[in-house]
XYZ file of C-alpha atoms in Angstrom:
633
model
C -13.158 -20.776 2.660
C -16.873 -21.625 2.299
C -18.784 -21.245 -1.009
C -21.533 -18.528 -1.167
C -24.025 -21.440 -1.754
C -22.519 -23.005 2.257
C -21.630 -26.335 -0.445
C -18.254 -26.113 -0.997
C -15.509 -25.759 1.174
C -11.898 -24.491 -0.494
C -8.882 -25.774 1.882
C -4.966 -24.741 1.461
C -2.113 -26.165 2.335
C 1.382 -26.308 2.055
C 1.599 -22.770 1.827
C 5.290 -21.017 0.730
C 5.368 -17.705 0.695
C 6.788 -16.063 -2.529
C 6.700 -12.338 -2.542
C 5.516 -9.772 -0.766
C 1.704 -10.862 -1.463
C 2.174 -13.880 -3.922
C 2.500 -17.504 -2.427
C 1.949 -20.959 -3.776
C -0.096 -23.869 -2.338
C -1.920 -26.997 -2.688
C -5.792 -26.549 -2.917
C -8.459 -28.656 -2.537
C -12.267 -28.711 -2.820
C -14.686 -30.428 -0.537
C -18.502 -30.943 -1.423
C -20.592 -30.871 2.091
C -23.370 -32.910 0.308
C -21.814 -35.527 -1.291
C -18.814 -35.772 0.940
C -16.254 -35.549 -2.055
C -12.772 -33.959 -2.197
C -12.464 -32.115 -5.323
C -10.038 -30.696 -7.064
C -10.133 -26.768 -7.656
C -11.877 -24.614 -10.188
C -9.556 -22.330 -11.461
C -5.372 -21.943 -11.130
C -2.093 -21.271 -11.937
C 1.111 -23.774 -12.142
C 4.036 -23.483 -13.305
C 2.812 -20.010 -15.027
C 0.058 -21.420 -16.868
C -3.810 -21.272 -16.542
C -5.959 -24.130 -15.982
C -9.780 -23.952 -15.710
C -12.509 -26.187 -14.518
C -16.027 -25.554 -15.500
C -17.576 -27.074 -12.623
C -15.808 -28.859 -9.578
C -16.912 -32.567 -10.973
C -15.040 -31.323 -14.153
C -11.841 -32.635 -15.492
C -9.131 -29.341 -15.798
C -8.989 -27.585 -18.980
C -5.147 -25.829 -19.913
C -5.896 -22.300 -21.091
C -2.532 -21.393 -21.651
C 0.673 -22.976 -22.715
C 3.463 -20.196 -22.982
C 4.403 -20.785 -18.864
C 8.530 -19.967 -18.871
C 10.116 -18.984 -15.193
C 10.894 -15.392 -15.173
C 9.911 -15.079 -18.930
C 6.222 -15.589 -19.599
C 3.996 -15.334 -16.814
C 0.002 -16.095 -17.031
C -2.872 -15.743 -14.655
C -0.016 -14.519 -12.211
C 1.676 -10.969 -12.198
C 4.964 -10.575 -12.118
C 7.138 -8.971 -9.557
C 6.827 -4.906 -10.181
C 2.739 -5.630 -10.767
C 2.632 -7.415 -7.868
C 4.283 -5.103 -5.188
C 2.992 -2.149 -7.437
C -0.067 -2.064 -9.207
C -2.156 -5.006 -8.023
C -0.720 -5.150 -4.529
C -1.427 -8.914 -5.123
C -0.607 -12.156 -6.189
C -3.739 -12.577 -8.193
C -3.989 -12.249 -11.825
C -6.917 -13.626 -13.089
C -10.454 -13.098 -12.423
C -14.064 -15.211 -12.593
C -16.658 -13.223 -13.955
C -20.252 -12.914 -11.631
C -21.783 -15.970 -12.818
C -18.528 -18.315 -13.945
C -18.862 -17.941 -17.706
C -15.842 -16.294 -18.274
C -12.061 -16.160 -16.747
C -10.217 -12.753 -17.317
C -6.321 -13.258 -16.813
C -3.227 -11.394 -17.642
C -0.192 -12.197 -19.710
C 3.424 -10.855 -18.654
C 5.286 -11.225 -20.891
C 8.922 -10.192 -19.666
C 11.393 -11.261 -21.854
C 12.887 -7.866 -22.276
C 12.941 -6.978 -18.679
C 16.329 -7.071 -17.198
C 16.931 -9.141 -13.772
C 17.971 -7.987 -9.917
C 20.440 -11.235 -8.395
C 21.046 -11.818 -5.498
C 22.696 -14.684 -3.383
C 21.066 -16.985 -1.231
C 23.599 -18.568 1.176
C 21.036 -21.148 2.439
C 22.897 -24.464 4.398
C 24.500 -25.545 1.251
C 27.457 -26.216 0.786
C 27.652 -23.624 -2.304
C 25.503 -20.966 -2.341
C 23.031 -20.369 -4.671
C 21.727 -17.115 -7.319
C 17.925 -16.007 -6.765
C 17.283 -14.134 -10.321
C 14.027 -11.845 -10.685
C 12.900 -9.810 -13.549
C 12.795 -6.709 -11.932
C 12.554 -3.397 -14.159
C 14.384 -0.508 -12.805
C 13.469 3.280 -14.050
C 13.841 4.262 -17.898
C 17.717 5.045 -17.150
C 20.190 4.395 -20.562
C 20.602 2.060 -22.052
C 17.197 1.359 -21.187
C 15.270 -0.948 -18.929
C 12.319 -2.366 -20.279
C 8.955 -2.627 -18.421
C 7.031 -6.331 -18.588
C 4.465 -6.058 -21.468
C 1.111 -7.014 -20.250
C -1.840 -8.056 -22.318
C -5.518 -9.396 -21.088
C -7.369 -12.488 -22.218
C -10.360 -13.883 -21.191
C -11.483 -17.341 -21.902
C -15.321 -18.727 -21.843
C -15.021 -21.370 -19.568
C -18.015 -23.282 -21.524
C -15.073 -23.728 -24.223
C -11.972 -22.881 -23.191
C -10.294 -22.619 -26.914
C -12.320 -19.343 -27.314
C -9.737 -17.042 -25.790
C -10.336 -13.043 -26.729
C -7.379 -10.690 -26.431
C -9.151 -7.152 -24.355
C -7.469 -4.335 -26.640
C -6.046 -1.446 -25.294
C -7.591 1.983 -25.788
C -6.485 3.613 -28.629
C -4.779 6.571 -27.603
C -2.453 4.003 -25.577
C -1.641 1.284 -27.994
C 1.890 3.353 -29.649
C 3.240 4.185 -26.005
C 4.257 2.270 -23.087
C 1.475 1.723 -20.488
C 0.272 -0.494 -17.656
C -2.907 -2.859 -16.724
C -4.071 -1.031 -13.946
C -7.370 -2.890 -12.754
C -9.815 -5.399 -14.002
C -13.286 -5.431 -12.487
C -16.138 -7.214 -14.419
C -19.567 -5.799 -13.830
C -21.844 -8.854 -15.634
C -21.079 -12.091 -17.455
C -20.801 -10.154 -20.668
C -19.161 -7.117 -19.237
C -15.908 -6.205 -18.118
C -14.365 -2.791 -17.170
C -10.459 -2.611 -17.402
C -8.306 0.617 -16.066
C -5.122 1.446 -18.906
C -3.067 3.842 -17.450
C 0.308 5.700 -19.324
C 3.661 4.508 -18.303
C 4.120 8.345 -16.537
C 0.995 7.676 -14.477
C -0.790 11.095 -15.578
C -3.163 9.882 -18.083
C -5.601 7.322 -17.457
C -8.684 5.627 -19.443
C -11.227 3.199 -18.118
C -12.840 1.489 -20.680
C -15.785 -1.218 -20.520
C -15.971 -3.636 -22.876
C -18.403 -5.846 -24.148
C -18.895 -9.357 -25.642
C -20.305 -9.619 -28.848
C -20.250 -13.735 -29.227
C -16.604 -13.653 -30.134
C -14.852 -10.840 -29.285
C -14.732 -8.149 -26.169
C -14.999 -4.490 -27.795
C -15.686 -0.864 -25.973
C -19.181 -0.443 -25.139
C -19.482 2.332 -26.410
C -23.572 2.227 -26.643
C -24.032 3.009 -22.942
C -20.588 3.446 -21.690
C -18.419 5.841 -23.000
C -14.902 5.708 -21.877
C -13.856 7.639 -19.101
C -10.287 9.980 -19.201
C -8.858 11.031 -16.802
C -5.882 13.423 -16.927
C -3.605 15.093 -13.846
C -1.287 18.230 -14.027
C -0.009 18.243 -10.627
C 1.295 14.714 -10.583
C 0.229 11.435 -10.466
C -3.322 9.735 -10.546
C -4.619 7.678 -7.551
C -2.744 7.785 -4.059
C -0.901 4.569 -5.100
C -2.164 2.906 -7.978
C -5.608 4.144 -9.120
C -8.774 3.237 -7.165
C -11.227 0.556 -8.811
C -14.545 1.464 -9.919
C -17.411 -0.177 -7.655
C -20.938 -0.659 -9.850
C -24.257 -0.327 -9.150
C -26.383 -3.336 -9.452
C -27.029 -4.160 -13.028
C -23.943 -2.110 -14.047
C -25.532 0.598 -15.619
C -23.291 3.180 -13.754
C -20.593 3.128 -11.107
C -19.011 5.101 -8.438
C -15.153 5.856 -8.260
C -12.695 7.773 -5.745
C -10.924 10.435 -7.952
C -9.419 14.217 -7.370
C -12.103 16.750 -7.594
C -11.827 20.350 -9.158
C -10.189 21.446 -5.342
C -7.239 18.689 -5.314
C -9.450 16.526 -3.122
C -10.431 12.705 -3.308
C -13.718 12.446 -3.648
C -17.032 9.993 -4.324
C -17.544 10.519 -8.322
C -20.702 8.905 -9.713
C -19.911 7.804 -13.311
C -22.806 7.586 -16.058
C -21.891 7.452 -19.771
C -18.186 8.580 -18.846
C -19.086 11.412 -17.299
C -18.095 11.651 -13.192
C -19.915 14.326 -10.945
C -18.830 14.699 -7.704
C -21.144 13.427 -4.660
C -19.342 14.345 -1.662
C -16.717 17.276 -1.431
C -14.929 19.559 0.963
C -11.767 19.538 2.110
C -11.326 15.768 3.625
C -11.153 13.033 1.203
C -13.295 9.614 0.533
C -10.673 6.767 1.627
C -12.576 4.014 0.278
C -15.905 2.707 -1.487
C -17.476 -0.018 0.552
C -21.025 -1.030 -1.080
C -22.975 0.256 -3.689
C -26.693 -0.807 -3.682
C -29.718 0.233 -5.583
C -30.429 3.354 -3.850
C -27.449 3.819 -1.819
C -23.327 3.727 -2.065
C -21.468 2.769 1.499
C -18.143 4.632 1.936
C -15.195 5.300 4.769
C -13.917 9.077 4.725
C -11.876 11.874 7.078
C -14.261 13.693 7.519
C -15.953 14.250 10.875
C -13.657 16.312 13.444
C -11.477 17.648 11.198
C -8.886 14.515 11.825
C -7.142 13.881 8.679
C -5.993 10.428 10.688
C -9.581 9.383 11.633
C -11.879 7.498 9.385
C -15.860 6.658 9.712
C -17.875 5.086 7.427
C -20.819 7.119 5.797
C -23.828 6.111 4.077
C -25.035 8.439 1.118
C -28.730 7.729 -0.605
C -29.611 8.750 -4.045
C -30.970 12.035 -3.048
C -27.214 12.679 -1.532
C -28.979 12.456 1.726
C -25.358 11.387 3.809
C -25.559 9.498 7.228
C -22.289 8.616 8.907
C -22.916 5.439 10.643
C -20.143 5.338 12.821
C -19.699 9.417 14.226
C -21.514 8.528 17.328
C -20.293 5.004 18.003
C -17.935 4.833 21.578
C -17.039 7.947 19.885
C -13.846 8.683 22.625
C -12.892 4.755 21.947
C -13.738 4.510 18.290
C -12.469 7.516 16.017
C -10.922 4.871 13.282
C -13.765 2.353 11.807
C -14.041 0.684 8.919
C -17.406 -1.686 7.954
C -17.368 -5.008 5.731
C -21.005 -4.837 4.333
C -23.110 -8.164 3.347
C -24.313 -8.810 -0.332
C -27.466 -6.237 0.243
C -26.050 -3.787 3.300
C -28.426 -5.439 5.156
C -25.909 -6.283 8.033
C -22.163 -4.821 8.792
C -19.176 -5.965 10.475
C -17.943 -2.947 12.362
C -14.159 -2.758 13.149
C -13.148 0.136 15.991
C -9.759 0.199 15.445
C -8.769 3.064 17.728
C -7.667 5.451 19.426
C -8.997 2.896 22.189
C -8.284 -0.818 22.137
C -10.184 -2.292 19.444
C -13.148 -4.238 19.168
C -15.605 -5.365 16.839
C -19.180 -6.027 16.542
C -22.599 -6.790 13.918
C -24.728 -4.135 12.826
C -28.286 -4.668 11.840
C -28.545 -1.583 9.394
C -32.414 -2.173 8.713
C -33.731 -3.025 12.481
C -31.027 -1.218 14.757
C -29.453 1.704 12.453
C -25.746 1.949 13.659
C -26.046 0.604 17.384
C -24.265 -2.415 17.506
C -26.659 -5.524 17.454
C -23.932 -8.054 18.423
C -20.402 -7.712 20.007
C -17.898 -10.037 18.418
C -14.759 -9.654 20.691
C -14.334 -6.571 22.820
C -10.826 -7.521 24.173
C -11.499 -7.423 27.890
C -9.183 -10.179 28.469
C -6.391 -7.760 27.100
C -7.915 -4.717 28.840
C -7.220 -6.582 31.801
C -3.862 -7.716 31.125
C -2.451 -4.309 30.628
C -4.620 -2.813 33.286
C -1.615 -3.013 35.986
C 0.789 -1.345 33.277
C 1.861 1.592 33.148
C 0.945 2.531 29.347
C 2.688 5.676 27.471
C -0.019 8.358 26.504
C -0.334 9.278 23.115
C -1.098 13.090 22.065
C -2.077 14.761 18.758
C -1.948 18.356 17.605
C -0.607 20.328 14.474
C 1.865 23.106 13.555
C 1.945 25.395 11.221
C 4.230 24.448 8.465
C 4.637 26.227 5.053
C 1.024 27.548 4.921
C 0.170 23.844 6.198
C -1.524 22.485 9.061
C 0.735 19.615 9.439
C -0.093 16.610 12.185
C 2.004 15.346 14.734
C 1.848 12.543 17.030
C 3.974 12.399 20.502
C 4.018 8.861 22.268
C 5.195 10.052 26.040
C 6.517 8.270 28.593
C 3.528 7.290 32.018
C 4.001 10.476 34.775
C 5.340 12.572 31.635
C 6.488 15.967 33.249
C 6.859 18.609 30.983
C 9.365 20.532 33.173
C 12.052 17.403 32.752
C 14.311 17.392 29.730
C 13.672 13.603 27.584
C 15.349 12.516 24.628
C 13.262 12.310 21.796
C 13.041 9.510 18.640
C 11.570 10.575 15.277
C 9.766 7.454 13.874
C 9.509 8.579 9.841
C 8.168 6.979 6.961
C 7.406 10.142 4.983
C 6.776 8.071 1.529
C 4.133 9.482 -0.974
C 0.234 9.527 0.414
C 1.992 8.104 3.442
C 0.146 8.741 7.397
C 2.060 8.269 10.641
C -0.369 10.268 12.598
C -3.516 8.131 12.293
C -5.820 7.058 15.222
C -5.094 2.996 14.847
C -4.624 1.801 18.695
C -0.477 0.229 18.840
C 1.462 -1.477 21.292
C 4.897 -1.225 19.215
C 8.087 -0.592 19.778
C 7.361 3.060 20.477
C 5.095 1.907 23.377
C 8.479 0.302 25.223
C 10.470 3.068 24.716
C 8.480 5.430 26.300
C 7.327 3.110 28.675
C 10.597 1.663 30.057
C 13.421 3.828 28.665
C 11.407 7.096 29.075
C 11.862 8.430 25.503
C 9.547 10.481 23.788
C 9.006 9.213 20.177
C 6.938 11.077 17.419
C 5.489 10.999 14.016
C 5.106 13.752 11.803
C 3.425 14.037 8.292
C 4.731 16.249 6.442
C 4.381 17.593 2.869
C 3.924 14.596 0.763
C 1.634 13.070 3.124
C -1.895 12.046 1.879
C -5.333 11.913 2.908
C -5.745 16.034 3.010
C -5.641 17.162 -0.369
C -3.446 16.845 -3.623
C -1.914 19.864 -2.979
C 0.184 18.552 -0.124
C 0.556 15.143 -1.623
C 1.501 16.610 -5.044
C 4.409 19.045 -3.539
C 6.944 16.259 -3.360
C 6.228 15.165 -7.072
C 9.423 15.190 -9.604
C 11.575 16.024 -5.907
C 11.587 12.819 -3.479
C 14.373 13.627 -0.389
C 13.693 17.239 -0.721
C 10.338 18.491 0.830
C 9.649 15.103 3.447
C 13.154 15.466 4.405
C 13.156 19.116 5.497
C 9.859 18.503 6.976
C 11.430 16.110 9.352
C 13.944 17.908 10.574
C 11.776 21.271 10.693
C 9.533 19.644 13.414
C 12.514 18.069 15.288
C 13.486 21.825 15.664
C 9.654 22.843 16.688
C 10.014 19.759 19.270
C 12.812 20.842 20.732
C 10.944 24.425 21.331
C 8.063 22.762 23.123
C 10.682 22.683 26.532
C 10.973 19.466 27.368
C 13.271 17.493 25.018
C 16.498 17.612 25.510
C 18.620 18.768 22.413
C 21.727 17.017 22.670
C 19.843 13.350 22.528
C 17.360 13.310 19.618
C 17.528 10.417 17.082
C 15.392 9.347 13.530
C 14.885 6.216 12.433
C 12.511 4.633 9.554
C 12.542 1.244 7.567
C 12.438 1.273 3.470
C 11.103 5.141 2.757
C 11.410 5.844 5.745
C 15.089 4.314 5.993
C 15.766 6.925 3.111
C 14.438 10.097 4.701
C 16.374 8.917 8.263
C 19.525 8.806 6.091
C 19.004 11.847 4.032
C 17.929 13.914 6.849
C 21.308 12.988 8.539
C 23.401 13.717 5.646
C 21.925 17.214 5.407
C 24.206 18.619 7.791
C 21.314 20.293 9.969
C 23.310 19.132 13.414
C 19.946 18.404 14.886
C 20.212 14.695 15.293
C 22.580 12.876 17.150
C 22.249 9.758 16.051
C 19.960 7.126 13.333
C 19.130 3.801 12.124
C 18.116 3.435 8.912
C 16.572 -0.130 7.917
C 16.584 -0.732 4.422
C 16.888 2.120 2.357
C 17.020 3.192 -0.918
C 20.113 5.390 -1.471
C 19.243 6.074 -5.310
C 16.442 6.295 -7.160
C 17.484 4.690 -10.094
C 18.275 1.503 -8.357
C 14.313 0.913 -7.565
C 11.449 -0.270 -9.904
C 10.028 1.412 -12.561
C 6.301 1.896 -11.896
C 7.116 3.080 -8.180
C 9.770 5.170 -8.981
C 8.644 7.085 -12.142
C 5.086 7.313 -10.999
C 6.923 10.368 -8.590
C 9.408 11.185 -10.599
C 9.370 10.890 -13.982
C 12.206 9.205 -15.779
C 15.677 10.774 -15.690
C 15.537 12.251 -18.713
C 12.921 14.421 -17.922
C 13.884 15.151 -14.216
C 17.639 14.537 -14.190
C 18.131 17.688 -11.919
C 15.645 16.060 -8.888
C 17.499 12.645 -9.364
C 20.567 14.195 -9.040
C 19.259 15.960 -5.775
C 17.789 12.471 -4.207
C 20.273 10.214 -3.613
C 21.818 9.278 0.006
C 25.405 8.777 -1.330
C 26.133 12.367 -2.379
C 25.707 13.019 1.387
C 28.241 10.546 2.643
C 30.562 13.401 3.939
C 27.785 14.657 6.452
C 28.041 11.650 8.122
C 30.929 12.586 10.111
C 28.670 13.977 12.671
C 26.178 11.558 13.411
C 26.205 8.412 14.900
C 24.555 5.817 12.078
C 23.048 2.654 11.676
C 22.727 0.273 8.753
C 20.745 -2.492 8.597
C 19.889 -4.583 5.470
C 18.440 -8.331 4.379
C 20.641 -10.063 2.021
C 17.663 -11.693 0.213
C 15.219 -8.151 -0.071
C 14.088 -8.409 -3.422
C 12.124 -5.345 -2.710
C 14.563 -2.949 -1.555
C 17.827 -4.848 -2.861
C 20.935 -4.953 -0.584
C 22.716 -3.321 -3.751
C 21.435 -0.019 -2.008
C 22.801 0.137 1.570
C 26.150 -1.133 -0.219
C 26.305 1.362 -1.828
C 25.675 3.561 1.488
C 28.518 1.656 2.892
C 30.637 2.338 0.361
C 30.057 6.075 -0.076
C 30.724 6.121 4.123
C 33.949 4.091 3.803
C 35.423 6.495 1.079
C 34.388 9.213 3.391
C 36.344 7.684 5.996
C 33.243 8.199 8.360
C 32.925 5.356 10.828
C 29.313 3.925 11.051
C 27.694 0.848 12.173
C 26.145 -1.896 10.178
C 23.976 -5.054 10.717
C 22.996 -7.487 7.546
C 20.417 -10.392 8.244
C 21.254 -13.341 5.846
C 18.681 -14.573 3.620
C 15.904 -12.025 5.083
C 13.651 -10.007 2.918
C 12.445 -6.886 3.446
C 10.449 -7.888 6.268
C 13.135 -9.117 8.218
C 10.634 -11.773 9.482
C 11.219 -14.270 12.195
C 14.082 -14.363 14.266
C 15.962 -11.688 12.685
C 12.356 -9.422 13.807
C 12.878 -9.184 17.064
C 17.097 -9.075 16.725
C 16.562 -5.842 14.719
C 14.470 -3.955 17.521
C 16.557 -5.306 20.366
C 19.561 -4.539 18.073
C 18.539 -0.580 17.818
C 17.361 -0.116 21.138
C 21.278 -0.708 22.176
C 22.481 1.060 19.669
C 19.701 4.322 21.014
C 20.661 3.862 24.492
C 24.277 4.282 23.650
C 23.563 7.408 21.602
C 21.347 8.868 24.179
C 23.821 7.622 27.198
């Protein structure tokens, strides 16, 4: 990676991959003037933080508290990781390098997930993780998470950022860390239930960071249909200078929209019903954003400029526009210039865009993929086709894949690919060549996505409807448009399967256990079977904690099904080493079906995560298409 300044060069190597984002490696730094190797500015080992103050500098330990699975510093730990940061990162350099912001975990009291990794030992060995599970008795503790940040002119002087008031006597979470100037930092504290949120900026003083409260008032922010954010909430993106800043939030309709945020107070910029995805730039007179909007396709995204007079110019509407209904933009430092990504519904390519000479016509194509237009140009390709039904007083999406020389007078079988997890979307307009596309394509089998109620990107009040009742709503939902397939005359009733991985494993395996004798047959990959086997901030973020929502934890769990199972054909499939999803939960599938007596099919990959990478990858597809064909023979 080069330096902003073109002088330094940062190289990895022996990379190991860790978690789902989290990985450790060797770094070095090169200097292209002097022709140095260097070592690195700024890292983590063995759960300590080191800083350099320049890359001539000797390293500097911050911290000295580092235990494995105890202590963790400059790194988050598991549950932040997968799911409040979705990253391994955990501190953060301030605009000019004068001051390091980095997190402590501090998980002593967090209780740990084993598992057994078989390896080619001769013994196998235990992988232990702290890995907090949902506030279920006795009790299962949450990491406690504090911020520092050291001046890296003097690395003794280490300030402690203090929560917000209103937080400090209750459980809460870190949610995000985004510094605005040297001596300026604004930090996101949200409540353990994920309802109440503050973002505070603080300020530095000479020796301590306190709430600027002089220009910057905090800003609340409270929900009473369910949770704040889609996932975790979205960060705040600043104006130059910092005096104000824009942020995705709900709006007074239940939509995500661009807020602009002076003195803690947001007004809305954009609204109607479509949401703001993501904020891409904010410059002095303008803020850069993707959204839904244009032709009503909750699945399509273009990226819109809006000026200070709210003057709003989508830069991508008119761009290829049958080829390119799903763009997203990475802006330079002043907007001047754009990297354009067409994503879809059309194979993808990617070009520059001179904003200031040639508006949003393309000034330089990067890669067009002709070569791969041409390779598939003798194939016979599936088409793909989206529409809606009417669901519930919704307009819910649907996507069929169909098989080349589809004929709507022949019966096909028919596969329901589901994921149908929280602000999930299946029907988007990202170009695929998946699995779906060889079905269709060689074993003539319709597949489809549907996004039911639950789904995000088209208002809270869909996305909200699930909240305190996961396996209710997206289950039904599922099997409801399996039903309205089946009325659209060609799919053939007696041969229609589901299938999903991790959420979507779930809803496969709770829509077969509810008995509707609509499917014939499903593969579930990974599933949870109970709530109150997965982590805490995913988990209660949706539904609460058990003492407040026993009754919809009750109703959510795969095992109290087991008896439905008698008539459906079902497949497990599981990674021994899925510290995500543990292997605890399709075991206790198993062992629900076996007291059931209900005869099933499993498959375990040994020492594979929740990825199933590598070999096991390809096994698991090949695996499920013979287990299909024999359903649908």
């Amino acid at each position: 990676q080069l330096s902003a300044d073109r002088r330094y060069v940062a190289f990895m190597s022996n990379y190991s991959k860790l978690w789902r984002h989290s990985f450790t490696a060797t770094y070095s730094l090169y200097d292209r003037e002097s022709n140095l190797s260097l070592c690195f500015q700024a890292f983590v080992w063995n759960n300590d933080v080191y800083v350099k103050s320049s890359p001539t500098a000797p390293p500097q330990r911050v911290t000295d508290t580092g235990m494995e699975n105890l202590i963790f510093n400059g790194v988050p730990d598991w549950v932040y990781e997968e799911e409040m940061f979705s990253s391994g990162q955990g501190f953060w350099w301030s605009p000019g390098g004068k001051h390091v912001a980095y997190i402590e975990s501090n998980d002593t009291e967090v209780h740990h997930i084993e598992y057994t990794w078989f390896g080619e030992s001769q013994y196998p060995t235990t992988v232990s993780i702290p890995y907090p599970k949902v506030e279920h008795p006795p009790g299962t503790p949450n990491p406690v998470v504090k911020l520092f940040i050291v001046d890296t002119d003097n690395t003794t002087r280490v300030s402690e950022v203090v929560v917000p008031a209103p937080f400090r006597l209750s459980e809460h979470y870190l949610a995000s860390v985004t510094w605005v100037t040297d001596e300026r930092i604004a930090v996101q504290w949200l409540k353990r239930v994920q309802q109440h949120l503050i973002l505070q900026i603080y300020s530095f003083d000479g020796s301590h960071w306190n709430p600027y409260l002089f220009l910057f008032q905090d800003l609340e922010v409270n929900s009473q249909s369910g949770w704040i954010g889609r996932f975790s909430p979205a960060e705040p993106v600043f104006v130059p200078g910092g005096e104000s800043y824009y942020l995705v939030m709900s709006d007074s309709s239940g939509y995500k929209h661009l807020h602009h945020v002076v003195n803690g107070t947001a007004t809305p910029v954009t609204s109607g019903p479509w949401e703001v995805v993501d904020i891409l730039k904010a410059t002095e007179d303008s803020v850069y954003y993707s959204s839904n909007e244009d032709g009503d396709r909750p699945g399509g995204r273009n990226v819109y400029k809006l000026s200070k007079d709210l003057k709003k110019t989508c830069l991508t509407c008119s761009v290829n526009e049958e080829r390119c209904q799903y763009n997203s933009a990475l802006l330079s430092h002043n907007a001047s210039f754009y990297l354009l990504s067409c994503r879809g519904p059309g194979i993808p390519y990617y070009s520059l865009v001179n904003t200031i000479d040639n508006g949003s016509e393309p000034d330089l194509v990067l890669e067009n993929n002709d070569r791969f237009s041409s390779l598939i140009a003798g194939i016979e390709m599936p088409t793909v086709l989206r529409d809606t039904f009417d669901l519930h007083g919704y307009k819910l999406w649907y996507k069929l894949v169909l098989p080349p020389g589809f004929d709507k007078s022949k019966k096909y079988p028919l596969l329901i690919d589901v994921y149908g997890g929280p602000c999930s979307q299946e029907v988007h307009y990202v170009y695929q060549v998946s699995w779906a596309t060889y079905l269709a394509s060689t074993e003539k089998i319709i597949v489809a996505s549907f996004d039911g109620r639950g789904s995000g990107y088209q208002g809270d009040k869909l996305m909200h409807s699930i909240y305190k009742r996961l396996g209710t709503y997206e289950v039904e939902d599922q099997i409801a448009a399996a039903r309205k397939f089946i009325e659209l005359g060609f799919v053939d009733k007696d041969r229609v399967a589901i299938w999903g991985w991790s959420y979507g494993g779930y809803v496969t395996s709770m829509a077969l256990g509810s008995g509707s004798g609509v499917f014939t047959c499903g593969m579930a990959v990974a599933p949870v079977s109970k709530w109150v086997y997965y982590d805490s901030i995913y988990t209660e973020r949706y539904m609460m904690e058990p003492s407040e929502n026993s009754l919809g934890y009750s109703n959510s769990t795969v095992t109290e099904r087991a008896k439905n199972f008698h008539s459906v054909k079902y497949l497990l499939v599981h990674g021994t080493a899925d510290d995500n999803v543990h292997f605890q939960q399709a075991a206790e599938i198993s062992e629900a079906l076996v007291e059931e007596q209900v005869d099933f099919e499993a498959m375990w990959y040994t020492d594979k995560d929740h990825a199933l990478s590598d070999s096991a990858y390809q096994h698991v597809y090949t695996h499920m298409t013979h287990f299909l064909l024999r359903c649908f023979a």
